[in-house]
mmCIF file of C-alpha atoms and ligand atoms in Angstrom:
data_model
loop_
_atom_site.group_PDB
_atom_site.id
_atom_site.type_symbol
_atom_site.label_atom_id
_atom_site.label_comp_id
_atom_site.label_asym_id
_atom_site.label_seq_id
_atom_site.Cartn_x
_atom_site.Cartn_y
_atom_site.Cartn_z
ATOM 1 C CA MET A 295 0.000 0.000 0.000
ATOM 2 C CA ASN A 296 1.082 3.490 -0.856
ATOM 3 C CA ASP A 297 1.472 5.316 2.465
ATOM 4 C CA ASP A 298 1.878 8.717 0.811
ATOM 5 C CA LEU A 299 -1.468 8.299 -0.890
ATOM 6 C CA ARG A 300 -3.121 7.321 2.371
ATOM 7 C CA THR A 301 -1.574 10.314 4.125
ATOM 8 C CA ARG A 302 -2.565 12.826 1.436
ATOM 9 C CA LEU A 303 -6.118 11.488 1.349
ATOM 10 C CA ALA A 304 -6.430 11.774 5.122
ATOM 11 C CA GLU A 305 -4.977 15.296 5.086
ATOM 12 C CA VAL A 306 -7.355 16.482 2.390
ATOM 13 C CA ASP A 307 -10.314 14.929 4.183
ATOM 14 C CA ALA A 308 -9.300 16.703 7.396
ATOM 15 C CA ARG A 309 -9.105 20.002 5.511
ATOM 16 C CA ILE A 310 -12.526 19.364 3.967
ATOM 17 C CA ALA A 311 -13.978 18.684 7.403
ATOM 18 C CA SER A 312 -12.532 21.836 8.911
ATOM 19 C CA ALA A 313 -13.615 24.008 5.969
ATOM 20 C CA ALA A 314 -17.106 22.563 6.284
ATOM 21 C CA ARG A 315 -17.282 23.264 10.001
ATOM 22 C CA ALA A 316 -15.921 26.780 9.479
ATOM 23 C CA ALA A 317 -18.797 27.359 7.056
ATOM 24 C CA GLY A 318 -21.365 25.965 9.485
ATOM 25 C CA ARG A 319 -21.804 22.862 7.359
ATOM 26 C CA THR A 320 -21.197 19.171 8.011
ATOM 27 C CA PRO A 321 -18.580 17.140 6.132
ATOM 28 C CA GLU A 322 -21.222 14.471 5.449
ATOM 29 C CA GLU A 323 -23.067 16.757 3.056
ATOM 30 C CA ILE A 324 -19.971 17.030 0.861
ATOM 31 C CA THR A 325 -18.883 14.408 -1.677
ATOM 32 C CA ARG A 326 -15.163 14.260 -2.330
ATOM 33 C CA ILE A 327 -14.449 13.031 -5.856
ATOM 34 C CA VAL A 328 -10.845 11.983 -6.467
ATOM 35 C CA VAL A 329 -9.791 12.999 -9.980
ATOM 36 C CA THR A 330 -7.543 10.221 -11.299
ATOM 37 C CA LYS A 331 -6.956 11.417 -14.873
ATOM 38 C CA PHE A 332 -3.598 10.427 -16.439
ATOM 39 C CA HIS A 333 -2.921 8.041 -13.555
ATOM 40 C CA PRO A 334 -3.047 4.289 -14.151
ATOM 41 C CA ALA A 335 -6.031 2.166 -13.183
ATOM 42 C CA SER A 336 -3.856 0.687 -10.426
ATOM 43 C CA LEU A 337 -4.061 4.020 -8.588
ATOM 44 C CA VAL A 338 -7.857 3.867 -8.662
ATOM 45 C CA ARG A 339 -7.598 0.376 -7.200
ATOM 46 C CA GLU A 340 -5.415 1.664 -4.351
ATOM 47 C CA LEU A 341 -7.873 4.485 -3.715
ATOM 48 C CA HIS A 342 -10.717 1.985 -3.620
ATOM 49 C CA ASP A 343 -8.769 -0.008 -1.025
ATOM 50 C CA LEU A 344 -8.584 3.198 1.018
ATOM 51 C CA GLY A 345 -12.357 3.557 0.885
ATOM 52 C CA VAL A 346 -12.703 6.012 -2.014
ATOM 53 C CA ARG A 347 -15.880 5.417 -3.988
ATOM 54 C CA ASP A 348 -16.208 8.543 -6.156
ATOM 55 C CA VAL A 349 -13.613 9.023 -8.885
ATOM 56 C CA GLY A 350 -13.425 11.524 -11.727
ATOM 57 C CA GLU A 351 -12.046 11.379 -15.247
ATOM 58 C CA ASN A 352 -11.956 14.077 -17.901
ATOM 59 C CA ARG A 353 -11.363 12.043 -21.045
ATOM 60 C CA GLN A 354 -13.841 9.536 -22.414
ATOM 61 C CA GLN A 355 -11.289 7.016 -23.682
ATOM 62 C CA GLU A 356 -9.518 6.914 -20.341
ATOM 63 C CA LEU A 357 -12.824 6.606 -18.501
ATOM 64 C CA THR A 358 -13.944 3.732 -20.714
ATOM 65 C CA ALA A 359 -10.633 1.875 -20.388
ATOM 66 C CA LYS A 360 -10.340 2.243 -16.615
ATOM 67 C CA ARG A 361 -13.926 1.315 -15.977
ATOM 68 C CA ALA A 362 -13.463 -1.862 -18.010
ATOM 69 C CA GLU A 363 -10.225 -2.728 -16.232
ATOM 70 C CA LEU A 364 -11.723 -2.152 -12.768
ATOM 71 C CA GLY A 365 -15.054 -3.878 -13.272
ATOM 72 C CA ASP A 366 -14.366 -6.128 -10.288
ATOM 73 C CA LEU A 367 -14.381 -3.223 -7.782
ATOM 74 C CA ASP A 368 -17.619 -2.811 -5.853
ATOM 75 C CA GLY A 369 -19.418 0.447 -5.453
ATOM 76 C CA LEU A 370 -17.213 2.749 -7.538
ATOM 77 C CA ARG A 371 -19.004 5.777 -8.965
ATOM 78 C CA TRP A 372 -17.424 7.298 -12.066
ATOM 79 C CA HIS A 373 -17.828 11.034 -12.601
ATOM 80 C CA PHE A 374 -17.161 12.423 -16.069
ATOM 81 C CA ILE A 375 -15.840 15.984 -15.748
ATOM 82 C CA GLY A 376 -14.361 16.698 -19.200
ATOM 83 C CA GLN A 377 -15.473 18.109 -22.508
ATOM 84 C CA ALA A 378 -17.618 15.593 -24.350
ATOM 85 C CA GLN A 379 -18.047 15.323 -28.079
ATOM 86 C CA THR A 380 -21.565 14.452 -29.164
ATOM 87 C CA ASN A 381 -20.304 11.504 -31.222
ATOM 88 C CA LYS A 382 -18.876 10.000 -28.005
ATOM 89 C CA ALA A 383 -22.145 10.307 -26.110
ATOM 90 C CA ARG A 384 -22.790 6.570 -26.053
ATOM 91 C CA ALA A 385 -19.396 5.838 -24.495
ATOM 92 C CA VAL A 386 -19.719 8.699 -22.016
ATOM 93 C CA ARG A 387 -23.132 7.516 -20.958
ATOM 94 C CA ALA A 388 -21.929 3.926 -20.615
ATOM 95 C CA GLY A 389 -18.829 4.902 -18.653
ATOM 96 C CA ALA A 390 -20.107 7.594 -16.333
ATOM 97 C CA ASP A 391 -22.517 7.336 -13.429
ATOM 98 C CA VAL A 392 -22.635 11.128 -13.336
ATOM 99 C CA VAL A 393 -21.886 13.502 -16.226
ATOM 100 C CA HIS A 394 -20.828 16.898 -14.812
ATOM 101 C CA SER A 395 -20.117 18.634 -18.103
ATOM 102 C CA VAL A 396 -23.353 19.039 -20.030
ATOM 103 C CA ASP A 397 -22.792 22.454 -21.593
ATOM 104 C CA ARG A 398 -25.063 22.530 -24.617
ATOM 105 C CA ALA A 399 -28.450 21.260 -25.702
ATOM 106 C CA ARG A 400 -26.929 19.180 -28.503
ATOM 107 C CA LEU A 401 -24.852 17.213 -26.002
ATOM 108 C CA ALA A 402 -27.871 16.655 -23.755
ATOM 109 C CA ASP A 403 -29.816 15.439 -26.790
ATOM 110 C CA ALA A 404 -26.987 13.087 -27.773
ATOM 111 C CA LEU A 405 -26.803 11.610 -24.258
ATOM 112 C CA HIS A 406 -30.576 11.169 -24.263
ATOM 113 C CA ALA A 407 -30.661 9.605 -27.726
ATOM 114 C CA VAL A 408 -28.429 6.689 -26.693
ATOM 115 C CA ALA A 409 -30.329 5.837 -23.483
ATOM 116 C CA GLU A 410 -31.571 2.315 -22.930
ATOM 117 C CA PRO A 411 -35.274 2.229 -22.059
ATOM 118 C CA GLY A 412 -35.772 3.041 -18.381
ATOM 119 C CA ASP A 413 -32.155 4.073 -17.789
ATOM 120 C CA VAL A 414 -31.743 7.466 -16.133
ATOM 121 C CA ARG A 415 -28.372 9.196 -15.822
ATOM 122 C CA ASP A 416 -27.455 11.912 -13.305
ATOM 123 C CA VAL A 417 -26.160 15.027 -15.053
ATOM 124 C CA LEU A 418 -25.004 18.498 -14.133
ATOM 125 C CA VAL A 419 -24.945 21.553 -16.321
ATOM 126 C CA GLN A 420 -21.490 23.082 -16.611
ATOM 127 C CA VAL A 421 -21.377 26.861 -16.453
ATOM 128 C CA ASN A 422 -18.523 28.999 -17.759
ATOM 129 C CA LEU A 423 -17.346 31.526 -15.145
ATOM 130 C CA THR A 424 -14.733 33.106 -17.426
ATOM 131 C CA ASP A 425 -15.169 35.795 -20.091
ATOM 132 C CA ASP A 426 -13.738 33.417 -22.692
ATOM 133 C CA PRO A 427 -16.510 31.697 -24.650
ATOM 134 C CA GLY A 428 -13.963 29.081 -25.766
ATOM 135 C CA ARG A 429 -13.804 27.612 -22.269
ATOM 136 C CA GLY A 430 -16.112 24.778 -21.304
ATOM 137 C CA GLY A 431 -19.539 25.571 -19.986
ATOM 138 C CA VAL A 432 -22.680 27.389 -20.925
ATOM 139 C CA ALA A 433 -22.710 31.182 -20.556
ATOM 140 C CA PRO A 434 -24.467 32.183 -17.319
ATOM 141 C CA SER A 435 -27.126 33.999 -19.352
ATOM 142 C CA ASP A 436 -28.021 30.724 -21.115
ATOM 143 C CA LEU A 437 -28.042 28.547 -17.997
ATOM 144 C CA THR A 438 -31.791 28.588 -17.417
ATOM 145 C CA ALA A 439 -32.609 27.759 -21.036
ATOM 146 C CA LEU A 440 -30.195 24.821 -21.022
ATOM 147 C CA ALA A 441 -31.550 23.588 -17.690
ATOM 148 C CA GLU A 442 -35.094 23.696 -19.034
ATOM 149 C CA HIS A 443 -33.977 21.756 -22.096
ATOM 150 C CA VAL A 444 -32.386 19.048 -19.928
ATOM 151 C CA LEU A 445 -35.511 18.883 -17.749
ATOM 152 C CA GLY A 446 -37.427 17.924 -20.876
ATOM 153 C CA LEU A 447 -35.290 14.796 -21.461
ATOM 154 C CA ASP A 448 -36.570 11.969 -19.290
ATOM 155 C CA SER A 449 -33.421 9.820 -19.478
ATOM 156 C CA LEU A 450 -31.399 12.576 -17.802
ATOM 157 C CA ARG A 451 -31.842 13.644 -14.196
ATOM 158 C CA LEU A 452 -30.646 17.195 -13.679
ATOM 159 C CA ARG A 453 -28.814 17.277 -10.341
ATOM 160 C CA GLY A 454 -27.153 20.689 -10.331
ATOM 161 C CA LEU A 455 -24.335 22.646 -11.834
ATOM 162 C CA MET A 456 -20.579 22.413 -12.225
ATOM 163 C CA ALA A 457 -17.883 25.027 -12.732
ATOM 164 C CA VAL A 458 -14.153 25.626 -12.685
ATOM 165 C CA ALA A 459 -12.909 28.869 -11.126
ATOM 166 C CA PRO A 460 -11.144 31.143 -13.645
ATOM 167 C CA LEU A 461 -7.368 31.333 -13.283
ATOM 168 C CA ASP A 462 -7.340 35.126 -13.221
ATOM 169 C CA GLU A 463 -9.901 35.695 -10.491
ATOM 170 C CA GLU A 464 -10.039 35.068 -6.760
ATOM 171 C CA PRO A 465 -11.737 31.674 -6.391
ATOM 172 C CA ALA A 466 -13.955 33.006 -3.583
ATOM 173 C CA ARG A 467 -15.397 35.687 -5.867
ATOM 174 C CA ALA A 468 -16.021 33.205 -8.653
ATOM 175 C CA PHE A 469 -17.699 30.736 -6.284
ATOM 176 C CA GLU A 470 -19.871 33.495 -4.876
ATOM 177 C CA ARG A 471 -21.124 34.109 -8.414
ATOM 178 C CA LEU A 472 -21.613 30.385 -8.829
ATOM 179 C CA ALA A 473 -23.755 30.275 -5.680
ATOM 180 C CA GLY A 474 -26.030 32.884 -7.245
ATOM 181 C CA LEU A 475 -26.291 30.827 -10.420
ATOM 182 C CA ALA A 476 -27.047 27.735 -8.347
ATOM 183 C CA ALA A 477 -29.942 29.613 -6.752
ATOM 184 C CA SER A 478 -31.299 30.622 -10.161
ATOM 185 C CA LEU A 479 -31.015 27.008 -11.313
ATOM 186 C CA ARG A 480 -33.000 25.849 -8.281
ATOM 187 C CA ALA A 481 -35.686 28.363 -9.197
ATOM 188 C CA VAL A 482 -36.434 26.314 -12.337
ATOM 189 C CA ALA A 483 -35.298 22.904 -11.013
ATOM 190 C CA PRO A 484 -35.773 22.757 -7.226
ATOM 191 C CA ASP A 485 -34.192 19.287 -6.952
ATOM 192 C CA ALA A 486 -31.042 20.299 -8.823
ATOM 193 C CA ASP A 487 -29.130 21.243 -5.698
ATOM 194 C CA TRP A 488 -25.678 19.805 -6.359
ATOM 195 C CA VAL A 489 -22.828 22.267 -6.821
ATOM 196 C CA SER A 490 -19.705 20.646 -8.276
ATOM 197 C CA ALA A 491 -16.873 23.073 -7.600
ATOM 198 C CA GLY A 492 -13.493 23.187 -5.920
ATOM 199 C CA MET A 493 -10.219 21.588 -6.957
ATOM 200 C CA SER A 494 -6.916 20.977 -5.159
ATOM 201 C CA HIS A 495 -6.062 24.636 -4.691
ATOM 202 C CA ASP A 496 -9.513 26.120 -4.047
ATOM 203 C CA PHE A 497 -11.751 23.526 -2.428
ATOM 204 C CA ALA A 498 -11.938 25.354 0.902
ATOM 205 C CA GLU A 499 -13.319 28.474 -0.822
ATOM 206 C CA ALA A 500 -15.752 26.289 -2.758
ATOM 207 C CA ILE A 501 -17.000 24.714 0.478
ATOM 208 C CA ALA A 502 -17.489 28.183 1.974
ATOM 209 C CA HIS A 503 -19.733 29.020 -0.992
ATOM 210 C CA GLY A 504 -21.881 25.924 -0.950
ATOM 211 C CA ALA A 505 -20.084 23.305 -3.043
ATOM 212 C CA THR A 506 -21.552 19.848 -2.512
ATOM 213 C CA HIS A 507 -19.170 17.922 -4.798
ATOM 214 C CA LEU A 508 -15.426 18.601 -4.807
ATOM 215 C CA ARG A 509 -13.214 17.426 -7.674
ATOM 216 C CA ILE A 510 -9.778 16.967 -6.162
ATOM 217 C CA GLY A 511 -6.851 15.552 -8.112
ATOM 218 C CA SER A 512 -3.217 16.319 -7.403
ATOM 219 C CA ALA A 513 -3.619 17.182 -3.698
ATOM 220 C CA ILE A 514 -4.557 13.531 -3.209
ATOM 221 C CA THR A 515 -2.915 11.672 -6.090
ATOM 222 C CA GLY A 516 0.323 13.643 -6.175
ATOM 223 C CA PRO A 517 1.522 15.236 -9.411
ATOM 224 C CA ARG A 518 -0.009 13.885 -12.590
ATOM 225 C CA PRO A 519 2.182 11.880 -14.964
ATOM 226 C CA ASP A 520 2.739 13.591 -18.314
ATOM 227 C CA ARG A 521 -0.307 13.741 -20.496
ATOM 228 C CA ARG A 522 -0.337 10.613 -22.581
HETATM 229 C C1 PLP B 859 -8.157 17.864 -13.448
HETATM 230 C C2 PLP B 859 -9.437 18.448 -13.017
HETATM 231 C C3 PLP B 859 -9.715 18.649 -11.654
HETATM 232 C C4 PLP B 859 -8.721 18.342 -10.547
HETATM 233 O O1 PLP B 859 -7.655 19.221 -10.596
HETATM 234 P P1 PLP B 859 -6.561 19.302 -9.408
HETATM 235 O O2 PLP B 859 -6.020 20.683 -9.517
HETATM 236 O O3 PLP B 859 -5.542 18.261 -9.724
HETATM 237 O O4 PLP B 859 -7.237 19.054 -8.145
HETATM 238 C C5 PLP B 859 -10.962 19.164 -11.324
HETATM 239 N N1 PLP B 859 -11.881 19.482 -12.258
HETATM 240 C C6 PLP B 859 -11.654 19.308 -13.568
HETATM 241 C C7 PLP B 859 -12.704 19.686 -14.545
HETATM 242 C C8 PLP B 859 -10.418 18.791 -13.993
HETATM 243 O O5 PLP B 859 -10.208 18.622 -15.301
#
């Protein structure tokens, strides 16, 4: 067993718990997703041994391969947090228990079109907090329209919204804006109360502003191997 991994996981969990308490929240209401992108499937196995059940991947091929390799592990939930191409919707839907990155109606339609009868997938709408329209996520002004579109697709269950803090802004300010967007989402979809926000360097600020799902990579896994 990798003692460094165990130590980093415990340290991050302690920091999550103290940030939650500082915000008057309980750690139990927060889901810590360990982002394992670029790391081998063996790392996910070690994390599972340490009790981790929620893991995140940002590339469909890697998600598909790791899920296949780790099919023997009980109770793992795979979160897809990357940009998805519509022509990969079937593989994304098959590989992910939760899709965090629905950022356009066409992608929602593609995920819906490949659904097996009766199968419902949890999804979040990704919102772009930067001024750069090239970044992932729907513009805040289009959030409600996209949410309403997703609500009309019965194979998708809209759970909330996801965002990445811009690099050139204080994370706390960005997450404050996100909290406002989360409230406007709940106005049209009262059950969509998940807020997926917070990474290795800003999860405490995200917790202070209501994040329910943290996506933490390097603080737990250590530095990522070079992009393959
Ligand atoms: C890689 C990634 C993370 C985790 O990043 P760290 O800085 O390693 O914690 C979170 N969210 C998304 C969308 C990512 O691609």
